[in-house]
Tab-separated table of C-alpha atoms and ligand atoms in Angstrom:
chain	number	residue	atom	x	y	z
N	78	UNK	CA	19.836	81.488	-11.294
N	79	UNK	CA	21.180	79.797	-7.826
N	80	UNK	CA	18.984	81.395	-4.788
N	81	UNK	CA	18.873	81.739	-1.134
N	82	UNK	CA	15.805	82.022	1.186
N	83	UNK	CA	16.650	81.796	5.020
N	84	UNK	CA	13.701	82.537	7.288
N	85	UNK	CA	12.918	83.300	10.906
N	86	UNK	CA	9.329	82.125	11.710
N	87	UNK	CA	7.984	81.925	15.585
N	88	UNK	CA	4.343	80.649	14.795
N	89	UNK	CA	4.532	79.389	11.329
N	90	UNK	CA	3.412	82.369	9.013
N	91	UNK	CA	6.739	83.340	7.375
N	92	UNK	CA	7.869	80.028	6.847
N	93	UNK	CA	4.911	79.765	4.931
N	94	UNK	CA	5.747	82.955	2.829
N	95	UNK	CA	9.189	81.273	2.515
N	96	UNK	CA	7.635	78.084	0.725
N	97	UNK	CA	5.599	80.267	-1.624
N	98	UNK	CA	8.560	82.277	-2.616
N	99	UNK	CA	10.474	78.813	-2.871
N	100	UNK	CA	7.670	77.311	-5.064
N	101	UNK	CA	7.469	80.439	-7.411
N	102	UNK	CA	11.321	80.752	-8.213
N	103	UNK	CA	11.187	77.183	-8.608
N	104	UNK	CA	8.490	77.281	-11.094
N	105	UNK	CA	10.027	80.038	-13.126
N	106	UNK	CA	12.835	77.810	-13.168
N	107	UNK	CA	15.433	78.716	-10.625
N	108	UNK	CA	17.549	76.754	-8.465
N	109	UNK	CA	16.750	77.630	-4.857
N	110	UNK	CA	17.903	76.738	-1.424
N	111	UNK	CA	15.300	77.086	1.360
N	112	UNK	CA	16.663	77.122	5.145
N	113	UNK	CA	15.679	78.531	8.608
N	114	UNK	CA	18.074	81.343	9.372
N	115	UNK	CA	19.293	79.490	12.382
N	116	UNK	CA	20.400	76.673	9.572
N	117	UNK	CA	21.982	79.024	7.422
N	118	UNK	CA	24.560	80.777	10.648
N	119	UNK	CA	27.778	79.499	8.538
N	120	UNK	CA	26.708	79.649	4.837
N	121	UNK	CA	28.917	80.845	1.986
N	122	UNK	CA	27.139	83.443	0.587
N	123	UNK	CA	28.800	84.162	-2.575
N	124	UNK	CA	27.926	80.709	-3.882
N	125	UNK	CA	24.411	82.572	-4.940
N	126	UNK	CA	23.139	84.744	-7.170
N	127	UNK	CA	20.653	86.744	-4.865
N	128	UNK	CA	19.365	86.316	-1.515
N	129	UNK	CA	16.058	86.916	0.605
N	130	UNK	CA	15.571	87.251	3.704
N	131	UNK	CA	12.126	87.035	5.939
N	132	UNK	CA	11.656	87.614	9.133
N	133	UNK	CA	8.602	88.409	11.140
N	134	UNK	CA	7.730	91.260	14.039
N	135	UNK	CA	7.001	90.467	17.583
N	136	UNK	CA	6.842	93.432	19.745
N	137	UNK	CA	8.353	95.439	16.896
N	138	UNK	CA	11.298	93.442	16.187
N	139	UNK	CA	12.287	90.663	14.013
N	140	UNK	CA	13.700	86.974	15.181
N	141	UNK	CA	17.176	87.459	17.302
N	142	UNK	CA	18.240	84.829	14.897
N	143	UNK	CA	17.721	86.852	11.735
N	144	UNK	CA	20.177	89.865	13.429
N	145	UNK	CA	22.486	87.507	14.349
N	146	UNK	CA	22.500	86.619	10.782
N	147	UNK	CA	22.611	89.897	9.046
N	148	UNK	CA	25.418	90.987	11.522
N	149	UNK	CA	27.495	88.634	10.368
N	150	UNK	CA	27.432	88.353	6.686
N	151	UNK	CA	26.254	92.206	6.043
N	152	UNK	CA	29.281	92.483	3.753
N	153	UNK	CA	28.485	89.518	2.069
N	154	UNK	CA	25.013	90.508	1.471
N	155	UNK	CA	26.275	94.553	0.350
N	156	UNK	CA	27.489	92.331	-2.954
N	157	UNK	CA	24.297	90.874	-3.478
N	158	UNK	CA	20.797	91.398	-4.919
N	159	UNK	CA	18.616	90.680	-1.018
N	160	UNK	CA	15.458	90.911	-1.195
N	161	UNK	CA	13.901	91.092	2.699
N	162	UNK	CA	10.396	90.325	3.188
N	163	UNK	CA	9.026	91.961	6.604
N	164	UNK	CA	6.008	90.347	7.866
N	165	UNK	CA	3.784	91.829	10.408
N	166	UNK	CA	-0.042	92.079	11.003
N	167	UNK	CA	0.499	95.926	10.663
N	168	UNK	CA	1.273	95.719	6.992
N	169	UNK	CA	-2.318	94.135	6.702
N	170	UNK	CA	-4.040	97.395	7.378
N	171	UNK	CA	-3.689	101.201	6.454
N	172	UNK	CA	-3.057	102.993	9.774
N	173	UNK	CA	0.104	105.664	8.902
N	174	UNK	CA	1.372	105.346	12.441
N	175	UNK	CA	1.378	101.525	12.262
N	176	UNK	CA	3.155	101.870	8.426
N	177	UNK	CA	5.597	104.816	10.202
N	178	UNK	CA	6.466	101.898	12.933
N	179	UNK	CA	7.261	99.667	10.550
N	180	UNK	CA	9.929	101.617	8.481
N	181	UNK	CA	11.360	102.656	12.305
N	182	UNK	CA	11.764	98.618	12.467
N	183	UNK	CA	13.674	98.293	9.354
N	184	UNK	CA	15.713	100.981	10.626
N	185	UNK	CA	16.279	99.803	14.360
N	186	UNK	CA	17.049	96.402	12.729
N	187	UNK	CA	19.890	98.102	9.963
N	188	UNK	CA	21.325	100.339	12.801
N	189	UNK	CA	21.881	97.180	14.890
N	190	UNK	CA	23.355	94.447	12.583
N	191	UNK	CA	25.034	97.051	10.493
N	192	UNK	CA	23.670	95.746	7.227
N	193	UNK	CA	21.268	97.870	5.508
N	194	UNK	CA	18.829	96.415	3.458
N	195	UNK	CA	18.012	98.241	-0.187
N	196	UNK	CA	15.165	96.542	-1.115
N	197	UNK	CA	12.681	95.890	1.621
N	198	UNK	CA	8.831	94.423	0.714
N	199	UNK	CA	5.704	94.665	3.467
N	200	UNK	CA	3.870	91.563	3.585
N	201	UNK	CA	0.803	91.023	5.926
N	202	UNK	CA	1.181	88.113	8.190
N	203	UNK	CA	-1.425	85.838	10.138
N	204	UNK	CA	-3.378	86.289	13.140
N	205	UNK	CA	-3.309	82.275	14.827
N	206	UNK	CA	-4.974	82.347	18.004
N	207	UNK	CA	-5.405	78.296	17.670
N	208	UNK	CA	-1.831	78.202	18.428
N	209	UNK	CA	-0.528	80.970	20.889
N	210	UNK	CA	0.009	80.470	24.287
N	211	UNK	CA	-1.570	82.836	26.548
N	212	UNK	CA	0.635	85.353	26.596
N	213	UNK	CA	0.838	85.437	22.848
N	214	UNK	CA	-3.741	85.180	22.944
N	215	UNK	CA	-3.714	87.879	25.736
N	216	UNK	CA	-1.595	90.298	22.852
N	217	UNK	CA	-2.794	89.530	20.150
N	218	UNK	CA	-6.446	89.812	21.342
N	219	UNK	CA	-6.053	93.157	21.471
N	220	UNK	CA	-4.112	93.774	18.266
N	221	UNK	CA	-6.167	91.967	16.359
N	222	UNK	CA	-9.552	93.658	18.209
N	223	UNK	CA	-8.325	97.584	17.017
N	224	UNK	CA	-6.984	96.445	13.456
N	225	UNK	CA	-10.619	93.840	12.231
N	226	UNK	CA	-13.037	94.768	14.918
N	227	UNK	CA	-15.177	92.173	12.631
N	228	UNK	CA	-12.534	89.522	13.363
N	229	UNK	CA	-13.603	86.550	15.407
N	230	UNK	CA	-10.937	86.475	18.037
N	231	UNK	CA	-10.983	82.856	18.445
N	232	UNK	CA	-10.642	82.011	14.832
N	233	UNK	CA	-7.186	81.810	13.184
N	234	UNK	CA	-7.101	84.491	10.049
N	235	UNK	CA	-4.177	85.008	7.764
N	236	UNK	CA	-4.065	88.218	5.881
N	237	UNK	CA	-1.339	87.613	3.555
N	238	UNK	CA	-2.462	88.402	-0.038
N	239	UNK	CA	0.006	85.896	-1.673
N	240	UNK	CA	-0.996	87.652	-5.520
N	241	UNK	CA	0.787	91.120	-4.653
N	242	UNK	CA	3.530	89.163	-2.727
N	243	UNK	CA	4.059	87.332	-5.966
N	244	UNK	CA	3.946	90.341	-8.031
N	245	UNK	CA	6.586	91.924	-5.507
N	246	UNK	CA	8.789	88.612	-6.433
N	247	UNK	CA	8.430	89.357	-9.914
N	248	UNK	CA	8.957	93.395	-9.383
N	249	UNK	CA	12.518	92.632	-7.600
N	250	UNK	CA	13.539	89.763	-10.241
N	251	UNK	CA	12.927	91.903	-13.049
N	252	UNK	CA	15.087	94.901	-11.324
N	253	UNK	CA	18.817	94.996	-11.870
N	254	UNK	CA	19.270	94.610	-7.859
B	1197	FMN	C1	3.106	88.226	20.586
B	1197	FMN	C2	2.963	88.460	19.900
B	1197	FMN	C3	3.818	89.818	19.054
B	1197	FMN	C4	3.515	90.663	17.531
B	1197	FMN	N1	3.432	91.914	17.872
B	1197	FMN	C5	3.546	92.643	16.563
B	1197	FMN	C6	3.960	93.746	16.268
B	1197	FMN	O1	4.596	94.526	17.675
B	1197	FMN	N2	3.686	94.577	15.362
B	1197	FMN	C7	2.839	93.715	14.172
B	1197	FMN	O2	2.981	94.422	13.667
B	1197	FMN	N3	2.432	92.322	14.416
B	1197	FMN	C8	2.765	91.726	15.428
B	1197	FMN	N4	2.969	90.297	15.546
B	1197	FMN	C9	2.114	89.986	14.669
B	1197	FMN	C10	3.213	88.791	13.757
B	1197	FMN	O3	4.330	89.694	13.114
B	1197	FMN	C11	2.304	87.642	12.640
B	1197	FMN	O4	1.155	87.284	13.342
B	1197	FMN	C12	3.149	87.258	11.819
B	1197	FMN	O5	2.370	86.716	10.837
B	1197	FMN	C13	3.784	86.000	12.920
B	1197	FMN	O6	5.155	85.522	11.893
B	1197	FMN	P1	5.396	84.270	11.852
B	1197	FMN	O7	4.395	83.656	12.193
B	1197	FMN	O8	6.501	83.634	10.926
B	1197	FMN	O9	5.653	84.323	13.091
B	1197	FMN	C14	3.068	89.785	16.541
B	1197	FMN	C15	2.625	88.389	16.711
B	1197	FMN	C16	2.795	87.938	18.409
B	1197	FMN	C17	1.961	86.600	18.776
């Protein structure tokens, strides 16, 4: 099958996730085009059999570029099986309130773009103080201290469960859409 993976990534973890998905699809014999969503603005989606969109949560929202892509291509996306990969730190834990927030973030996105993803997978991202500016460091230290009190706030930490992500991809591929 011919697949498109379009992603938005602020600090790089969603790009890593998109590359992981691309490698796994390629290993299964699929042909994959991987693009930052900013470079996919004019793409003709009828060229693809399936699409994966991946974006990460910052202060309760996905990247603006992903919103613009979804708003622009919603009608074409509705004609295809689409997997929406939502990357966040909330998905690294089991806090019911934070998971409810993730549902709300997806539905705000759907309302704002008028494209309603039918299949969403919530994926834990990463904490990378080595790459944050002062503002991000400040926000993230508080989030991580609450979420993972054992974590060293000065050390990068990847929460992504690659095995679970691979299984979610395989499930989606084996389903009709
Ligand atoms: C400034 C900032 C704000 C964030 N806000 C949230 C948030 O509201 N909810 C959440 O679950 N994760 C939040 N995160 C965590 C990111 O979603 C996580 O680090 C993710 O891996 C980032 O993906 P990216 O590297 O592809 O941008 C935030 C991260 C940063 C740096």
